[in-house]
Coordinates of C-alpha atoms and ligand atoms in Angstrom, one line a residue:
X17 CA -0.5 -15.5 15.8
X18 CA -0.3 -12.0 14.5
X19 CA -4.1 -10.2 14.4
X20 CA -5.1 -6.7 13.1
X21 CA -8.7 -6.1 14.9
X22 CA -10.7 -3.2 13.7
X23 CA -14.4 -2.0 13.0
X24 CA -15.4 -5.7 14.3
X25 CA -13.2 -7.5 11.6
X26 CA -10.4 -9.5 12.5
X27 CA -7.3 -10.3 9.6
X28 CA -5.2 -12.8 10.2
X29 CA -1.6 -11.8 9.5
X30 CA 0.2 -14.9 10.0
X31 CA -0.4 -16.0 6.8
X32 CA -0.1 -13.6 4.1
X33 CA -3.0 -11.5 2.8
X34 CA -3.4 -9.9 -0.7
X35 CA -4.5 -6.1 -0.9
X36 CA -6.3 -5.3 -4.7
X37 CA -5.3 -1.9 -6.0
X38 CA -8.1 -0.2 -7.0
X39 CA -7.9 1.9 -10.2
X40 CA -9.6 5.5 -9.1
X41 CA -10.4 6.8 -12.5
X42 CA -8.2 9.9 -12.6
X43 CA -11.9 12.1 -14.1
X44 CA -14.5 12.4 -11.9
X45 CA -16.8 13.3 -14.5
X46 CA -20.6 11.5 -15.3
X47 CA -21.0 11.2 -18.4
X48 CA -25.2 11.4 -17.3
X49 CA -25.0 7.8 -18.5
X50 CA -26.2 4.6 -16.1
X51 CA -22.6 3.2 -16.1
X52 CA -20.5 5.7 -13.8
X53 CA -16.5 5.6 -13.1
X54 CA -17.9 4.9 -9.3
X55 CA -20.0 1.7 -10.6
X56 CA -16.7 0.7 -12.9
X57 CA -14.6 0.5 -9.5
X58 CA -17.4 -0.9 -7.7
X59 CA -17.6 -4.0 -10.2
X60 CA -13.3 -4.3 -10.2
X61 CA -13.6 -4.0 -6.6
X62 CA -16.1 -6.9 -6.5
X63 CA -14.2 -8.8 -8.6
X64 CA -11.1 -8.9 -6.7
X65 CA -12.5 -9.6 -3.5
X66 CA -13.9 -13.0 -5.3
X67 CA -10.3 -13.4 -6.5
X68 CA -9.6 -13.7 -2.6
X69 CA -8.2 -10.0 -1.7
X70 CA -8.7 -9.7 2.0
X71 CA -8.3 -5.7 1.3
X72 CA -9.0 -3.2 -1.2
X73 CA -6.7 0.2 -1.5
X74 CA -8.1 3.2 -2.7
X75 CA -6.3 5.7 -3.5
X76 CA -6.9 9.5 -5.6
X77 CA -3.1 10.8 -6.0
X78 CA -0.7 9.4 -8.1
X79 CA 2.7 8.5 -6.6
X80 CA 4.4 7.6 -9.5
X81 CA 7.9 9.4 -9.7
X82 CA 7.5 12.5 -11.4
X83 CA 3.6 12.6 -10.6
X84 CA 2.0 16.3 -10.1
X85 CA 0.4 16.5 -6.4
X86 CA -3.2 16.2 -6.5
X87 CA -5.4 19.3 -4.9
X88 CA -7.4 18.1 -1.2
X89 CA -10.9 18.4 -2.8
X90 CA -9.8 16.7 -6.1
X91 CA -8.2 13.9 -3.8
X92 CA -11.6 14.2 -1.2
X93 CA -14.1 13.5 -4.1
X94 CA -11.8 10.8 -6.1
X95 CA -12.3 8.9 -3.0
X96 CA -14.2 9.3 -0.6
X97 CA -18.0 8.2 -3.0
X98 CA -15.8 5.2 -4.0
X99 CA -15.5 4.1 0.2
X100 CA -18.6 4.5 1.4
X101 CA -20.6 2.8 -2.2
X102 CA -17.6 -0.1 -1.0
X103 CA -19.1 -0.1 2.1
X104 CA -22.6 -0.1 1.5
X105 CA -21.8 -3.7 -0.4
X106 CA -19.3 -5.1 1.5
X107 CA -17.9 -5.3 4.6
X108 CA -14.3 -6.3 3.1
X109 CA -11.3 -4.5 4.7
X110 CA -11.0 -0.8 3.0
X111 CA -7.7 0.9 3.1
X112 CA -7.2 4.4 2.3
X113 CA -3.8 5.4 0.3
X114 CA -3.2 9.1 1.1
X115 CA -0.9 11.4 3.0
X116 CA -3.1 14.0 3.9
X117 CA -4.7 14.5 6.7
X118 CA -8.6 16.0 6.0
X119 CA -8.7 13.0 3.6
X120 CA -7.7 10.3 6.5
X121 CA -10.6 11.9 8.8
X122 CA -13.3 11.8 5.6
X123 CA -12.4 8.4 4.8
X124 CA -12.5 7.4 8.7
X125 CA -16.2 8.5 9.0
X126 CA -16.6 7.0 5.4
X127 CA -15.7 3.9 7.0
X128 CA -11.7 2.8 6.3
X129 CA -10.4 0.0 8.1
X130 CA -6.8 0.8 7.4
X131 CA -4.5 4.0 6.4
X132 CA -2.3 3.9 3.8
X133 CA 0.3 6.9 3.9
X134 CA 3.6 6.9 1.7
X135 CA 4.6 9.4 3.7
X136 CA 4.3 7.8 6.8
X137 CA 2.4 10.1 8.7
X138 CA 5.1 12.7 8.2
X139 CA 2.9 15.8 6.9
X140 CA 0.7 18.3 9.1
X141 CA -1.9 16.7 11.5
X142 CA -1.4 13.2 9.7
X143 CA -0.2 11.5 13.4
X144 CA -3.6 13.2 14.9
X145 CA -6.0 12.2 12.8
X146 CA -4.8 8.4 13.2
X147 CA -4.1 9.1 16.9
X148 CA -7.9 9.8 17.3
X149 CA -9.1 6.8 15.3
X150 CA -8.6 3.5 16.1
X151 CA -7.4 2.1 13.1
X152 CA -4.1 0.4 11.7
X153 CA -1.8 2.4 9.8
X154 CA 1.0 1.5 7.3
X155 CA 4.1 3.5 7.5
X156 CA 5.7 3.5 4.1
X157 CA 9.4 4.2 3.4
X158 CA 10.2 6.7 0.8
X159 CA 13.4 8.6 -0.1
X160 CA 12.8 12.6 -1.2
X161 CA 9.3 13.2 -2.8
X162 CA 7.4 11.4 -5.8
X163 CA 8.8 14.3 -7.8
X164 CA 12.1 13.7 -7.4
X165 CA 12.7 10.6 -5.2
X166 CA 14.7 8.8 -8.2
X167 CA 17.1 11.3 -9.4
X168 CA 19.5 10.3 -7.0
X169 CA 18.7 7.4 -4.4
X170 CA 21.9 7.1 -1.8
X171 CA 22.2 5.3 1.4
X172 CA 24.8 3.9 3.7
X173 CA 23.4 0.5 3.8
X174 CA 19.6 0.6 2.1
X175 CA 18.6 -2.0 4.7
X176 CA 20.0 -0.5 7.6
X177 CA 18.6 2.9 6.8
X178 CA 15.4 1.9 5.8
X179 CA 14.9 -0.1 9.2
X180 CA 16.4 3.1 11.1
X181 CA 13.3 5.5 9.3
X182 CA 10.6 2.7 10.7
X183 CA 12.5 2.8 14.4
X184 CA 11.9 7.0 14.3
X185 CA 8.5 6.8 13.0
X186 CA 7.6 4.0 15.3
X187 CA 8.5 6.4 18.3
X188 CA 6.7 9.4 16.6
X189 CA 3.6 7.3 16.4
X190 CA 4.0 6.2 19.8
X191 CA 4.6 9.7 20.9
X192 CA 1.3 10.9 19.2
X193 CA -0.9 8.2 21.1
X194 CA -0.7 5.9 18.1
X195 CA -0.4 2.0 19.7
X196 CA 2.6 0.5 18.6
X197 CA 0.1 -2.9 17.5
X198 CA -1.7 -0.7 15.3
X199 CA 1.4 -0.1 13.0
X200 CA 2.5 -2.3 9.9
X201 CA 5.9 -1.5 7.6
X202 CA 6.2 -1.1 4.5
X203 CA 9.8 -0.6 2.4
X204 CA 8.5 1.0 0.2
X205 CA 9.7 -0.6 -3.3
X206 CA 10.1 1.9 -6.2
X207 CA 10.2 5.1 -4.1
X208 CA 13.5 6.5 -4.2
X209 CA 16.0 3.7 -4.6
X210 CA 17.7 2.3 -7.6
X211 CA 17.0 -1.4 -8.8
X212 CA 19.7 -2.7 -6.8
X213 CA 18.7 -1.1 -4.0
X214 CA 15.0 -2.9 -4.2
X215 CA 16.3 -6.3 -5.0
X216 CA 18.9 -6.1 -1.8
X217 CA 15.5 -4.8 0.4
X218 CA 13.6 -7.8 -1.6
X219 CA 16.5 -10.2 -0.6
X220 CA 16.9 -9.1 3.0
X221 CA 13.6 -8.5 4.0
X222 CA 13.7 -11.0 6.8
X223 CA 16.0 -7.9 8.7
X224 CA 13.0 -5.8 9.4
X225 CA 11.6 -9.2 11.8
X226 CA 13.5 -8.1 14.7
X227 CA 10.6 -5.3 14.9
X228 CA 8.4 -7.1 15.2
X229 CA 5.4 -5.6 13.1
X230 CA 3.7 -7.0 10.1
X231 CA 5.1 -6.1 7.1
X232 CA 3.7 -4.7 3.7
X233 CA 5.3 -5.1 0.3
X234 CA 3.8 -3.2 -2.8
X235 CA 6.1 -4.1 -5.7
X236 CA 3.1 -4.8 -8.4
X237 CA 4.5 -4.0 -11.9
X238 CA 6.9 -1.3 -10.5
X239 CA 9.8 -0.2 -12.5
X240 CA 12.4 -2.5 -10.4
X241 CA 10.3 -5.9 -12.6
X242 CA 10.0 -3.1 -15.8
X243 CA 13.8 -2.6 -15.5
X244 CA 15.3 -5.6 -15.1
X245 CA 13.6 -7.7 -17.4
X246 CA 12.7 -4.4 -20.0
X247 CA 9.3 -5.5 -19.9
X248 CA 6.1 -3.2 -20.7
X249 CA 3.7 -2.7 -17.5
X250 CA 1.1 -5.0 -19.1
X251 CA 3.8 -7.8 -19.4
X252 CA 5.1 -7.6 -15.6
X253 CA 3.0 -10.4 -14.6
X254 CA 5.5 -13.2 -14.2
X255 CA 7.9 -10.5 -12.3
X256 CA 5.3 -9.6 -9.9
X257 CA 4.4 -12.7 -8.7
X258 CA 7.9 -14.0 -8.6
X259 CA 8.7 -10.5 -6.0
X260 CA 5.8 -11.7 -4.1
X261 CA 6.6 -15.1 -3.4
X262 CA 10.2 -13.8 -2.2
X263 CA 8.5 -11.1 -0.2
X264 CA 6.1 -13.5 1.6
X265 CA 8.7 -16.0 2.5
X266 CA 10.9 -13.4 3.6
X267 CA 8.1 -12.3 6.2
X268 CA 5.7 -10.0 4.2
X269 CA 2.2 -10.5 5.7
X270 CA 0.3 -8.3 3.2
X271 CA 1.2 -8.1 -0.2
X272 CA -0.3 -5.3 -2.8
X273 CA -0.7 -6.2 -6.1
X274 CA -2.5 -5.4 -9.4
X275 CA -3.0 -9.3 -10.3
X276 CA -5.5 -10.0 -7.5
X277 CA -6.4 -14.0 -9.0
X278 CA -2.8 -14.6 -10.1
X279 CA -0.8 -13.4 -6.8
X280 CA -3.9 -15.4 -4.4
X281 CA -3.1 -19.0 -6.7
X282 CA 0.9 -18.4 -6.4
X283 CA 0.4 -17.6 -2.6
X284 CA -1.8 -20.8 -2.5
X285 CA 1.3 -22.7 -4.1
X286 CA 3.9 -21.3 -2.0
X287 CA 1.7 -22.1 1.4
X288 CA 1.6 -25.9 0.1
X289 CA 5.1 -26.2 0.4
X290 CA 5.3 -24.8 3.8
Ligands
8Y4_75 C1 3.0 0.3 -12.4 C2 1.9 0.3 -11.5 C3 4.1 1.0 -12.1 C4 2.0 1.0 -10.3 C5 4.2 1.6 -10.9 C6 3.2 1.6 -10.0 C7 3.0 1.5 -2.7 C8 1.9 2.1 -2.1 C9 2.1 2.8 -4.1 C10 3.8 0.6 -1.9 C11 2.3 1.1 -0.1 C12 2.7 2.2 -7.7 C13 0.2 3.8 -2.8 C14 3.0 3.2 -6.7 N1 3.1 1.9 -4.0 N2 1.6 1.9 -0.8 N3 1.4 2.9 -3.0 N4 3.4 0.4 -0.6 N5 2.0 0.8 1.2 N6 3.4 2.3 -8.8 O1 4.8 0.0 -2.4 O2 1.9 1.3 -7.4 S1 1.7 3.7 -5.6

């Protein structure tokens, strides 16, 4: 059985687990009103947790392609309020979805269970500051930046390559102090490959097992569902839950998803006919 222990909470990756993204309202204004952006993600957050997310991902920069990079301090006080009001209610598993480093050691002390880099802990002091925590990490797969990442998406063999980037960032964890069971994988669906290219990773998923670490698959109402079936993002349901059926029989262990409710009753479906 395959166990993530952290902060006194144990997740059971042997069967797979649903993450709830959490909407970080892009304004951090108050309006002086009772009702405040942090009491809005507080009540989604709430709700998906009694939809049967295990974890919660919060996150203050957007990665879609062509997204403008989001300031430290913007980032800092999109997200770290939102973690510790989480924590004051719950004790749920809080991931942190950033790639830079002062916002990994504020949301540590804030009280993250889990880090969340799409750049898999390739920018400055990003290995450190998960080196001197004890928490998991997921190292996320991404061709070029968010900027331009799908202008051009080549490989030899998307697979292959993919599986050769976790490999090198395995060792560079390792090198840092980071234990090899505190890592989990993540394709990284959507950043910087073409919609073949995600449905061959999708279909041969079951090639990153010889690793040997969990796996994470994040392809929630991403372009590669938008594409193929020219669907609108608020009409991707049907294609999101199909992708993560295929991804958790192919060996996903945590899947990340808009859909909480939905993705937890086709999960509960697929484990029936196990
Ligand atoms: C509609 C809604 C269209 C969302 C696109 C999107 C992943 C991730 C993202 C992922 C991990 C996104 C932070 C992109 N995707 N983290 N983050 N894996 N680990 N786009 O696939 O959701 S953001």
């Amino acid at each position: 059985m395959t166990t993530i222990t952290v902060n006194n909470k144990t997740l059971d990756l042997s069967v797979p687990q649903v993450m709830g993204i959490l909407n970080v309202t892009p304004d951090s204004f108050s309006d002086g009103g009772h009702y405040t952006h942090i009491d809005a993600a507080l009540a989604q957050a709430q709700q998906m947790l009694a939809d049967g997310a295990t974890i919660l991902d919060i996150g203050g920069e957007s990665t879609r392609p062509g997204a403008e990079a989001v300031s430290e301090e913007v980032e800092l006080e999109r997200v770290i309020p939102l973690i510790q009001a989480i924590r004051q209610h719950s004790d749920c598993w809080i991931s942190v979805d950033t790639s830079k480093a002062a916002v990994m050691t504020a949301a540590i002390a804030a009280g993250a269970d889990l880090i969340n880099d799409v750049c898999a802990l390739q920018n400055q002091g990003c290995l450190e500051a998960v080196a001197a925590s004890h928490l998991p990490v997921c190292l996320m797969h991404m061709q070029g930046s968010p900027r331009t990442m799908q202008l051009n998406p080549e490989y030899g063999d998307v697979v292959v390559d993919v599986k050769a980037f976790f490999q090198s960032r395995i060792e560079a964890c390792i090198s840092a102090g980071i234990e090899r069971d505190r890592i989990i994988l993540d394709p990284g669906f959507g950043f910087g490959k073409t919609l073949e290219q995600n449905y061959q990773m999708l279909a041969r998923m079951t090639e990153f097992a010889d690793l040997e670490l969990p796996i994470l698959s994040g392809t929630s109402r991403k372009s590669m569902i938008g594409n193929l079936l020219n669907r609108n993002i608020d009409e991707r349901l049907a294609g999101s839950l199909a992708t993560a059926i295929i991804a958790a029989q192919n060996g996903a262990s945590i899947i990340r998803v808009h859909d909480v409710k939905e993705t937890v009753d086709a999960l509960a479906v697929l484990a029936a006919a196990q």
